Backbone as XML, in Angstrom:
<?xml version="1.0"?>
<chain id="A" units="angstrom">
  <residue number="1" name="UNK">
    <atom name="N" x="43.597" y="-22.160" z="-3.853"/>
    <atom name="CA" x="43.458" y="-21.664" z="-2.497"/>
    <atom name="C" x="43.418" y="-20.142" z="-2.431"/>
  </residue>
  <residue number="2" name="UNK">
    <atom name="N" x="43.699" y="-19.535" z="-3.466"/>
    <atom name="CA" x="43.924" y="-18.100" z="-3.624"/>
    <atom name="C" x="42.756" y="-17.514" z="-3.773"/>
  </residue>
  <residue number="3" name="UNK">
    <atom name="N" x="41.879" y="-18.025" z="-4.214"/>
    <atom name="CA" x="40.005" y="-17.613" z="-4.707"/>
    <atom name="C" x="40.104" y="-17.919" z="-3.174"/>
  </residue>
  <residue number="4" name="UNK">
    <atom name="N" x="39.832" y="-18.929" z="-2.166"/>
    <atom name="CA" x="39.355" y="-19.208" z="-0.914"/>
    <atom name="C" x="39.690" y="-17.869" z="0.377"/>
  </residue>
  <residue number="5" name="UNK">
    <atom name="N" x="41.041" y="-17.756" z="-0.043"/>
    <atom name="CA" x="41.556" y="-16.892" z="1.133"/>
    <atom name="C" x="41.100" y="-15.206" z="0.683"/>
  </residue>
  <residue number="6" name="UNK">
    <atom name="N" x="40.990" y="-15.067" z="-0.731"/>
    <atom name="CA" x="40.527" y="-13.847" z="-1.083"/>
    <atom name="C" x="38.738" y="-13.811" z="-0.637"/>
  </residue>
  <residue number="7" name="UNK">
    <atom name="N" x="38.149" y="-13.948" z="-0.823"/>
    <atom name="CA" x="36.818" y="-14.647" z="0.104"/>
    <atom name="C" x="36.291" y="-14.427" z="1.321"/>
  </residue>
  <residue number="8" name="UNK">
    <atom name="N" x="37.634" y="-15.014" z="1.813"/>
    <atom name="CA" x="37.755" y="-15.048" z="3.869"/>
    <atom name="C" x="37.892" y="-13.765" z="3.677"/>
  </residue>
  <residue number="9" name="UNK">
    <atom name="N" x="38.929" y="-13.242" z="2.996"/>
    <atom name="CA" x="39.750" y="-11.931" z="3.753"/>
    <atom name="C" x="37.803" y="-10.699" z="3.424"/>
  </residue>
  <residue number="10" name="UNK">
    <atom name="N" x="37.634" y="-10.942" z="2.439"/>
    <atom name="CA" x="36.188" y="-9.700" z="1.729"/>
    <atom name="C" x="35.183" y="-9.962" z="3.038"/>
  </residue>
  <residue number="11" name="UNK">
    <atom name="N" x="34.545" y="-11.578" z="3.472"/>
    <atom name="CA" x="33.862" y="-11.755" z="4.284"/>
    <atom name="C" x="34.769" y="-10.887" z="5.740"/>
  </residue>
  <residue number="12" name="UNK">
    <atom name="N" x="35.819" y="-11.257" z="6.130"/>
    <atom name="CA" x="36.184" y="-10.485" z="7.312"/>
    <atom name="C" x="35.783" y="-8.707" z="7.265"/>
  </residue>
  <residue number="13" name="UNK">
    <atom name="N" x="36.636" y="-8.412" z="6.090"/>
    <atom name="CA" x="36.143" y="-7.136" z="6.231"/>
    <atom name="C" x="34.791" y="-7.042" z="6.266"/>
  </residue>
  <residue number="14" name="UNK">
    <atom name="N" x="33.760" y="-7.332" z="5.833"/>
    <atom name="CA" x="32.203" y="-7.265" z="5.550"/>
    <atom name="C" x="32.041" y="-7.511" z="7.294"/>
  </residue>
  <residue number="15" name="UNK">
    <atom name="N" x="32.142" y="-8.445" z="7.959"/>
    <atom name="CA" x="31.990" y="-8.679" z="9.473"/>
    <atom name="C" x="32.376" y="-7.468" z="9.818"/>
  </residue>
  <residue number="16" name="UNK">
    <atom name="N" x="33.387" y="-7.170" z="10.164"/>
    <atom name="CA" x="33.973" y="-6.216" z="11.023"/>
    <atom name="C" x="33.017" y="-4.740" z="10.758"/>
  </residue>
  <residue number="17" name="UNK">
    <atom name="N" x="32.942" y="-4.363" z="8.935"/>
    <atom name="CA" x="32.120" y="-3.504" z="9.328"/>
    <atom name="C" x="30.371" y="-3.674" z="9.952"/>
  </residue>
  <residue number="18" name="UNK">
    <atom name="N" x="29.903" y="-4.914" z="9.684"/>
    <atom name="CA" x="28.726" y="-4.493" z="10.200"/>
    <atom name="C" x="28.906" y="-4.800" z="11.807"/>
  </residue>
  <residue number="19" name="UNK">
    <atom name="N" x="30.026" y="-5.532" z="12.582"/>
    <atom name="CA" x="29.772" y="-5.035" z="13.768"/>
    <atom name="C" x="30.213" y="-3.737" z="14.355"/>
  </residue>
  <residue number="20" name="UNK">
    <atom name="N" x="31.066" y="-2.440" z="13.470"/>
    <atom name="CA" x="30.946" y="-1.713" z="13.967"/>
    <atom name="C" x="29.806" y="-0.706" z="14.053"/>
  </residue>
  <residue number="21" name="UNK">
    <atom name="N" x="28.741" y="-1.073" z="14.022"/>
    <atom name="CA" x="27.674" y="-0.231" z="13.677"/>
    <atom name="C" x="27.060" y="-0.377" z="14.714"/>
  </residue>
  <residue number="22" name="UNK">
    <atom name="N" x="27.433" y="-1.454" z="15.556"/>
    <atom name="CA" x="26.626" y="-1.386" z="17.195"/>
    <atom name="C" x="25.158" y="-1.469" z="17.121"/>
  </residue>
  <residue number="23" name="UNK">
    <atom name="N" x="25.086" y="-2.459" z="16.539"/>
    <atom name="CA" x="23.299" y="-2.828" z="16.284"/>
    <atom name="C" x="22.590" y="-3.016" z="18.101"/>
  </residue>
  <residue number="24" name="UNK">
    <atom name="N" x="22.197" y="-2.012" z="18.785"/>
    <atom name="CA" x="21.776" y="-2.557" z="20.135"/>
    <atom name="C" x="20.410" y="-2.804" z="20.107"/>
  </residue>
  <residue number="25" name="UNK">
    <atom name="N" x="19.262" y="-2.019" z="19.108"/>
    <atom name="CA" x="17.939" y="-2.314" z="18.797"/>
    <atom name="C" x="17.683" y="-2.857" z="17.557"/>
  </residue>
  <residue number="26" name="UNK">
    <atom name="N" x="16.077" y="-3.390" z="17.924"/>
    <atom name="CA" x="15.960" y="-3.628" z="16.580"/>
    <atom name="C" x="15.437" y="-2.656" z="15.461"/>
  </residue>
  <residue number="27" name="UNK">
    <atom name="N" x="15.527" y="-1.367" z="16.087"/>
    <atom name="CA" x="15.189" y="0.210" z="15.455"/>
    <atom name="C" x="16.474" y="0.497" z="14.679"/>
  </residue>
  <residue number="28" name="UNK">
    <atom name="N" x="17.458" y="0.138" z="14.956"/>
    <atom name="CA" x="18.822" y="0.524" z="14.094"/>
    <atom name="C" x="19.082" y="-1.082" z="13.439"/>
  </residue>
  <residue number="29" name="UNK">
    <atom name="N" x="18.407" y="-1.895" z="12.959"/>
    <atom name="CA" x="17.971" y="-2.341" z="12.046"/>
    <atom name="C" x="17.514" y="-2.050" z="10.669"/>
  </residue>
  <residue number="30" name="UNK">
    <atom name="N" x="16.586" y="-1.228" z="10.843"/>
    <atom name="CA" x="16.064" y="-0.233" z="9.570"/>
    <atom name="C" x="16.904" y="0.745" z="9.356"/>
  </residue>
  <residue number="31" name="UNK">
    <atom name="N" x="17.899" y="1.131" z="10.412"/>
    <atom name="CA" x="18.604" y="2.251" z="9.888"/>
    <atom name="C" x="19.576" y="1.961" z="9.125"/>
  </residue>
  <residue number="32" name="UNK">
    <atom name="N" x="20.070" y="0.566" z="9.447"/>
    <atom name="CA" x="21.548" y="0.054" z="8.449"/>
    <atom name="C" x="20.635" y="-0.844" z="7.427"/>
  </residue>
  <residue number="33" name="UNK">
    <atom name="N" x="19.560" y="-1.437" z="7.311"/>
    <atom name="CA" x="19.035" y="-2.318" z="6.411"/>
    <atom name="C" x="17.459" y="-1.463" z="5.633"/>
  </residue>
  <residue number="34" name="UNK">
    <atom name="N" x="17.359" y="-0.620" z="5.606"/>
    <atom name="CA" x="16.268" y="-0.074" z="4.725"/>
    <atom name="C" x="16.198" y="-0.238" z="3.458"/>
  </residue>
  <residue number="35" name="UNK">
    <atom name="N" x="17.121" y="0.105" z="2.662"/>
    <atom name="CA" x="17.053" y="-0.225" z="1.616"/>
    <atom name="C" x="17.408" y="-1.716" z="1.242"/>
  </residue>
  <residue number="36" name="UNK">
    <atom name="N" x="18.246" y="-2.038" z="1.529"/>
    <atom name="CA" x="18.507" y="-3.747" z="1.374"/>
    <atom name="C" x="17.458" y="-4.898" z="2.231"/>
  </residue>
  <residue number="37" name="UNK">
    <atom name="N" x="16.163" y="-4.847" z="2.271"/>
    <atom name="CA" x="15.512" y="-5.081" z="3.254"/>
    <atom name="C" x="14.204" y="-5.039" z="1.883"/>
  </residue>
  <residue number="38" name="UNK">
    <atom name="N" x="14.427" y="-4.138" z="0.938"/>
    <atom name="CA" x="13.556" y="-3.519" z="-0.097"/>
    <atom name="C" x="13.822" y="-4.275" z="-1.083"/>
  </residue>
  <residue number="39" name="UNK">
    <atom name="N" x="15.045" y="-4.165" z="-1.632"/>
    <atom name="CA" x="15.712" y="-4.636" z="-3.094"/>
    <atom name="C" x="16.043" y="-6.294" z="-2.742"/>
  </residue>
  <residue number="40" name="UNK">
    <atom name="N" x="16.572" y="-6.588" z="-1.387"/>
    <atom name="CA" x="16.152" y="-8.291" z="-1.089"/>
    <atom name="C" x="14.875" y="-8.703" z="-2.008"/>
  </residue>
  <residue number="41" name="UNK">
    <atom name="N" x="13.520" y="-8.081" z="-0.750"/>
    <atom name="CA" x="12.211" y="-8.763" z="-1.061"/>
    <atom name="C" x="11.885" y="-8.787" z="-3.336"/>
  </residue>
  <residue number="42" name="UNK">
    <atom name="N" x="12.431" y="-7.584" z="-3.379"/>
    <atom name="CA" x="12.126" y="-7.075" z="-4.789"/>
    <atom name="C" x="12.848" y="-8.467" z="-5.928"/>
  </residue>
  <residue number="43" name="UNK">
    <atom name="N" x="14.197" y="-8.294" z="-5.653"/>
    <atom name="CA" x="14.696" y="-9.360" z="-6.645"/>
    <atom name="C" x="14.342" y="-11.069" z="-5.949"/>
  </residue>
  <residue number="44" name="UNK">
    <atom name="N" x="14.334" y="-11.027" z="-4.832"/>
    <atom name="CA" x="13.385" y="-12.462" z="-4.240"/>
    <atom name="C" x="12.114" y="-12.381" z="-5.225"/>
  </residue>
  <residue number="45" name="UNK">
    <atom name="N" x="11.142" y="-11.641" z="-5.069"/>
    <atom name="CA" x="10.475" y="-11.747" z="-6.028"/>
    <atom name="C" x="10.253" y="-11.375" z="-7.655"/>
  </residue>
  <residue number="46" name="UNK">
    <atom name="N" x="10.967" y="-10.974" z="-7.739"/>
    <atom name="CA" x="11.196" y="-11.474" z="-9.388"/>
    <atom name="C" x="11.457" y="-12.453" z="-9.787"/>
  </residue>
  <residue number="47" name="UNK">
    <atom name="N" x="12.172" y="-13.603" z="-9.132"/>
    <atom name="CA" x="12.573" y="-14.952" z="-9.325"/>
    <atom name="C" x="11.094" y="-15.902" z="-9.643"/>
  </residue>
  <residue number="48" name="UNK">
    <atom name="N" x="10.365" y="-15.228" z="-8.721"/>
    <atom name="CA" x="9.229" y="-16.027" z="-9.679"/>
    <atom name="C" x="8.041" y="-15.342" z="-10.140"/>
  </residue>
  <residue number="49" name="UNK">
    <atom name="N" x="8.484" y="-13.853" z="-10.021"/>
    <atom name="CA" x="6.986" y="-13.321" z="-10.623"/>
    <atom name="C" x="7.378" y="-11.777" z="-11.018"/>
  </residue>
  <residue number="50" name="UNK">
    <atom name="N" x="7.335" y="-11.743" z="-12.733"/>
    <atom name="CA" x="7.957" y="-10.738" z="-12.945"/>
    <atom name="C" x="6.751" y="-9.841" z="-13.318"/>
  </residue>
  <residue number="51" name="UNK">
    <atom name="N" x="5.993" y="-9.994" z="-12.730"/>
    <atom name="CA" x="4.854" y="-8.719" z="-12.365"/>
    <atom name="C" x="5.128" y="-7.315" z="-11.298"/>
  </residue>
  <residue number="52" name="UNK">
    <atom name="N" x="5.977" y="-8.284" z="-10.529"/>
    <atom name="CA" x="6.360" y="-7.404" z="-9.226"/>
    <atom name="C" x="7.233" y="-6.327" z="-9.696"/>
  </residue>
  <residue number="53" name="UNK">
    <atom name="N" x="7.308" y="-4.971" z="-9.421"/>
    <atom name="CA" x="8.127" y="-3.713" z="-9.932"/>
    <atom name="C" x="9.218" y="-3.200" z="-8.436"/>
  </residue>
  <residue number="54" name="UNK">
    <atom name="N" x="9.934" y="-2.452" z="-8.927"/>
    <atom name="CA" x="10.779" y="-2.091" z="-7.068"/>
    <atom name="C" x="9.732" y="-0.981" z="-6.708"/>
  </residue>
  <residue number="55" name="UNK">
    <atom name="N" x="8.971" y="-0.266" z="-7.196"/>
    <atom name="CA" x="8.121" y="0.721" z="-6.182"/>
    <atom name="C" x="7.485" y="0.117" z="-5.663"/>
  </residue>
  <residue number="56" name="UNK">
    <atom name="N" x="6.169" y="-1.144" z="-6.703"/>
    <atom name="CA" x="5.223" y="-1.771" z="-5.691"/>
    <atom name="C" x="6.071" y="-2.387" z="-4.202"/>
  </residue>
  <residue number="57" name="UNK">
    <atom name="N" x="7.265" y="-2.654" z="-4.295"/>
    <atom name="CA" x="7.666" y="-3.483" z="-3.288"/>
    <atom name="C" x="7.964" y="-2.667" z="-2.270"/>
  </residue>
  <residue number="58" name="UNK">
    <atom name="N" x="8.370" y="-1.138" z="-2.608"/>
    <atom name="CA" x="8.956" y="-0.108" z="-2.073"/>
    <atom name="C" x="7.291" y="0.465" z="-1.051"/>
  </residue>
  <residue number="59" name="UNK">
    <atom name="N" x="6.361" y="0.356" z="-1.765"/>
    <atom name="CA" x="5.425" y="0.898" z="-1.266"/>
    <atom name="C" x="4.479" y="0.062" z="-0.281"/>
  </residue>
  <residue number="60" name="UNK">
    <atom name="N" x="4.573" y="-1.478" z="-0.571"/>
    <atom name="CA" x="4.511" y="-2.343" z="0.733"/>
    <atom name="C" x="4.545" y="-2.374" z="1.864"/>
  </residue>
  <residue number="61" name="UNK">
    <atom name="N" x="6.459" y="-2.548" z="1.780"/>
    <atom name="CA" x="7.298" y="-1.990" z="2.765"/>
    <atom name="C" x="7.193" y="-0.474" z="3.582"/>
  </residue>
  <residue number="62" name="UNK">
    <atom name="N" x="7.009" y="0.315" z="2.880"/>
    <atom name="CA" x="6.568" y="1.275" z="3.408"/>
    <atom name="C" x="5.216" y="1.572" z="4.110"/>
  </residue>
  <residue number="63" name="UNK">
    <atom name="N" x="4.448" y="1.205" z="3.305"/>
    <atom name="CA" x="2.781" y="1.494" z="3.576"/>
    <atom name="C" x="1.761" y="0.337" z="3.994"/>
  </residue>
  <residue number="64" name="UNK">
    <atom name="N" x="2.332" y="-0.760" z="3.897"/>
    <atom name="CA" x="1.862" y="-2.008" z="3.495"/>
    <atom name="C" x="0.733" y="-2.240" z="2.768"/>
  </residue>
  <residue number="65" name="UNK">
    <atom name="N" x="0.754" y="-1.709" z="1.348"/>
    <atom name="CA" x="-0.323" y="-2.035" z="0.620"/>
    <atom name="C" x="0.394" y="-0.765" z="-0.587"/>
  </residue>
  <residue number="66" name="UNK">
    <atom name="N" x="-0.226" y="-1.412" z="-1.603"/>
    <atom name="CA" x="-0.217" y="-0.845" z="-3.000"/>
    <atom name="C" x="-1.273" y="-0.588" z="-3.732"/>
  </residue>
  <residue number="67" name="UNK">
    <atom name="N" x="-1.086" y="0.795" z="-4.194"/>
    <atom name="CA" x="-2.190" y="1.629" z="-4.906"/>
    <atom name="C" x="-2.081" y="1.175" z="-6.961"/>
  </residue>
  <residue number="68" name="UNK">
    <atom name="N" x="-3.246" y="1.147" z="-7.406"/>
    <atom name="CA" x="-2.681" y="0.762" z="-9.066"/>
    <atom name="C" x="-1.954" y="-0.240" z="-9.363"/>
  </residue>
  <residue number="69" name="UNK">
    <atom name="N" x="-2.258" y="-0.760" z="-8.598"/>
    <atom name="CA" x="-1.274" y="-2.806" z="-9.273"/>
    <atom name="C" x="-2.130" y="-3.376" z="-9.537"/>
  </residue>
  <residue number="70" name="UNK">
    <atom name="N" x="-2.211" y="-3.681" z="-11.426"/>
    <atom name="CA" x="-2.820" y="-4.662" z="-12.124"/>
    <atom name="C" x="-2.791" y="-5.938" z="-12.295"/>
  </residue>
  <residue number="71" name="UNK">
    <atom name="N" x="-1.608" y="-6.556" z="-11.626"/>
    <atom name="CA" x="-1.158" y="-7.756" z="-11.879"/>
    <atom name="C" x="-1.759" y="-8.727" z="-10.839"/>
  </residue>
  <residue number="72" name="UNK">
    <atom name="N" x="-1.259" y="-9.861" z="-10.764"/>
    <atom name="CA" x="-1.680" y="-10.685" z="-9.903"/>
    <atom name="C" x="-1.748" y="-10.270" z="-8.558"/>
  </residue>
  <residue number="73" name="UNK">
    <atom name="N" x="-2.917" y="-10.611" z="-7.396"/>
    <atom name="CA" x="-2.771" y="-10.721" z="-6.407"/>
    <atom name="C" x="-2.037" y="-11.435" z="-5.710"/>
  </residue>
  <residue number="74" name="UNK">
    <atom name="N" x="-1.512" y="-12.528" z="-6.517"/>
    <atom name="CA" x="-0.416" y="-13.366" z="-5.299"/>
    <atom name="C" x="1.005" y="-12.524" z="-5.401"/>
  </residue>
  <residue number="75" name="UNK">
    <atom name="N" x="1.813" y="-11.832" z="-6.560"/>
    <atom name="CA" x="2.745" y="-10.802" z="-6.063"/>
    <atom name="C" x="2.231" y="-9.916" z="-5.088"/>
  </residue>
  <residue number="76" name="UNK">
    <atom name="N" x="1.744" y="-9.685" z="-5.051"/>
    <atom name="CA" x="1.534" y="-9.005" z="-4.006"/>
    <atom name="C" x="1.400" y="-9.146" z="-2.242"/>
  </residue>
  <residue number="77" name="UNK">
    <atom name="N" x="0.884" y="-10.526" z="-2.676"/>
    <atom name="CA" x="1.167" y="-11.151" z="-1.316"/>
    <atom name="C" x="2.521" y="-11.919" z="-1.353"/>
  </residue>
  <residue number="78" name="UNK">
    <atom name="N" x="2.872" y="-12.557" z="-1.963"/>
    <atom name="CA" x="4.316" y="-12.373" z="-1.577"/>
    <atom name="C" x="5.190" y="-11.341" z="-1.198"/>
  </residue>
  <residue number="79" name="UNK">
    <atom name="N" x="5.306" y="-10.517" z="-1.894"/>
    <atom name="CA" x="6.106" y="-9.409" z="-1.100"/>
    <atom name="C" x="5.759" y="-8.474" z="0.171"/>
  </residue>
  <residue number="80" name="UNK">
    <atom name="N" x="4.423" y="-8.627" z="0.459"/>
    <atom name="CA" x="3.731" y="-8.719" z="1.728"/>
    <atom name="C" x="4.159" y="-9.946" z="2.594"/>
  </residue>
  <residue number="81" name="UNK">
    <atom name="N" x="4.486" y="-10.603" z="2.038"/>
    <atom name="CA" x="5.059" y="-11.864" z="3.296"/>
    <atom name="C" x="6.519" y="-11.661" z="3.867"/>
  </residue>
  <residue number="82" name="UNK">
    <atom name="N" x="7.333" y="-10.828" z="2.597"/>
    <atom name="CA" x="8.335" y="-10.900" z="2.810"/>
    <atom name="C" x="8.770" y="-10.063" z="3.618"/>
  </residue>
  <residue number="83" name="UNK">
    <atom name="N" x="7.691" y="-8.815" z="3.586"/>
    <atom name="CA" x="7.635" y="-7.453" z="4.429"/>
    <atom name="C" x="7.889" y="-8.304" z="5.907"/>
  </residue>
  <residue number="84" name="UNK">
    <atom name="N" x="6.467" y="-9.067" z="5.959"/>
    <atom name="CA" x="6.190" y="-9.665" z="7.392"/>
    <atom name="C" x="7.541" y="-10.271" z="7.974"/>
  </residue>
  <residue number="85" name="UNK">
    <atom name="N" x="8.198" y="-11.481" z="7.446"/>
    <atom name="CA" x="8.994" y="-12.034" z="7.485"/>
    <atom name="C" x="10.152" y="-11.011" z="7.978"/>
  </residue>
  <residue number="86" name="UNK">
    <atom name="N" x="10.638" y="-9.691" z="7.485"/>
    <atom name="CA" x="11.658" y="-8.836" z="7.780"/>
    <atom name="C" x="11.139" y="-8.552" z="9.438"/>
  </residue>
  <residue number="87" name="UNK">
    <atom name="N" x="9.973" y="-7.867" z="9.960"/>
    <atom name="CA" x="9.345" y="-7.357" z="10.852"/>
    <atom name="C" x="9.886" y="-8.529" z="11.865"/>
  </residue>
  <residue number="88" name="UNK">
    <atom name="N" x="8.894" y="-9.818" z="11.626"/>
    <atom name="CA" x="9.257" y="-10.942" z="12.943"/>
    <atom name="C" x="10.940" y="-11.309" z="13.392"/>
  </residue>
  <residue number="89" name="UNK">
    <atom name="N" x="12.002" y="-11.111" z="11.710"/>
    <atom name="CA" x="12.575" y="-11.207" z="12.661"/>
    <atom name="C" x="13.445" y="-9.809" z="13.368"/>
  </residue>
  <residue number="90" name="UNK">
    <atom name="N" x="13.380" y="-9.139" z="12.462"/>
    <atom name="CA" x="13.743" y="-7.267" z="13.382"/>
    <atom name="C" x="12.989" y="-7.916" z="14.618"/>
  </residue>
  <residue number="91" name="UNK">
    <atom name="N" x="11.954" y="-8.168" z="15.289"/>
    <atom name="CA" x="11.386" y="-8.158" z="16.661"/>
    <atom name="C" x="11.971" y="-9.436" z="17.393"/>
  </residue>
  <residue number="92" name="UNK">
    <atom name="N" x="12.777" y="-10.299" z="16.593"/>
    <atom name="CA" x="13.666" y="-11.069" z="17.218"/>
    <atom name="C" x="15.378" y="-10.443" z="17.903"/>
  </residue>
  <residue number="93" name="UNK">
    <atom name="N" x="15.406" y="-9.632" z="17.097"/>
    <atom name="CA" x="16.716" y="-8.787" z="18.002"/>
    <atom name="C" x="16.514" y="-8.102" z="19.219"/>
  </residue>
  <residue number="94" name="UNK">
    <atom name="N" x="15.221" y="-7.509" z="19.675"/>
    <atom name="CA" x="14.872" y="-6.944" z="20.456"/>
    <atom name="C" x="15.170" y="-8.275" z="21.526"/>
  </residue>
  <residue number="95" name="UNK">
    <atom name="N" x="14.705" y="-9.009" z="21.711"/>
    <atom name="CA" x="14.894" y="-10.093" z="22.324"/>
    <atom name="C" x="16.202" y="-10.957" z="22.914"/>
  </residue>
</chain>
């Protein structure tokens, strides 16, 4: 029970701080999740395609599209989906 309650107690703290951050848009979204929003999509995709690098994913996200990537076109659209996927639901908080 000692693993369980040590757990609760890490998850509480983890709650408490992200509600003090007062998420009221979905613009301060990107401000607390930019980078973790990046390195998500990045190691999501490495799980099945280790073509994918953290800049190409970095430069996605950023630009939506990548300059000099030799590898497959479907990494690439995956982590283009995943971009998308972040966007719809950031535009679900607005809501």
């Amino acid at each position: 029970m000692k693993g369980k309650g040590c757990h609760l107690e890490k998850y509480r703290k983890v709650l408490k701080l992200w509600q003090s951050y007062q998420i009221n848009l979905a613009e301060d979204l990107d401000k607390y999740l930019d980078s973790f929003r990046i390195l998500f999509a990045y190691h999501s995709g490495k799980i099945e395609n280790d073509e994918i690098n953290y800049y190409d994913t970095r430069e996605i996200f950023e630009s939506g599209k990548v300059i000099n990537f030799s590898g497959s076109p479907h990494a690439i659209f995956e982590q283009y989906n995943q971009k998308l996927c972040y966007e719809y639901l950031k535009e679900k908080k607005k809501k």
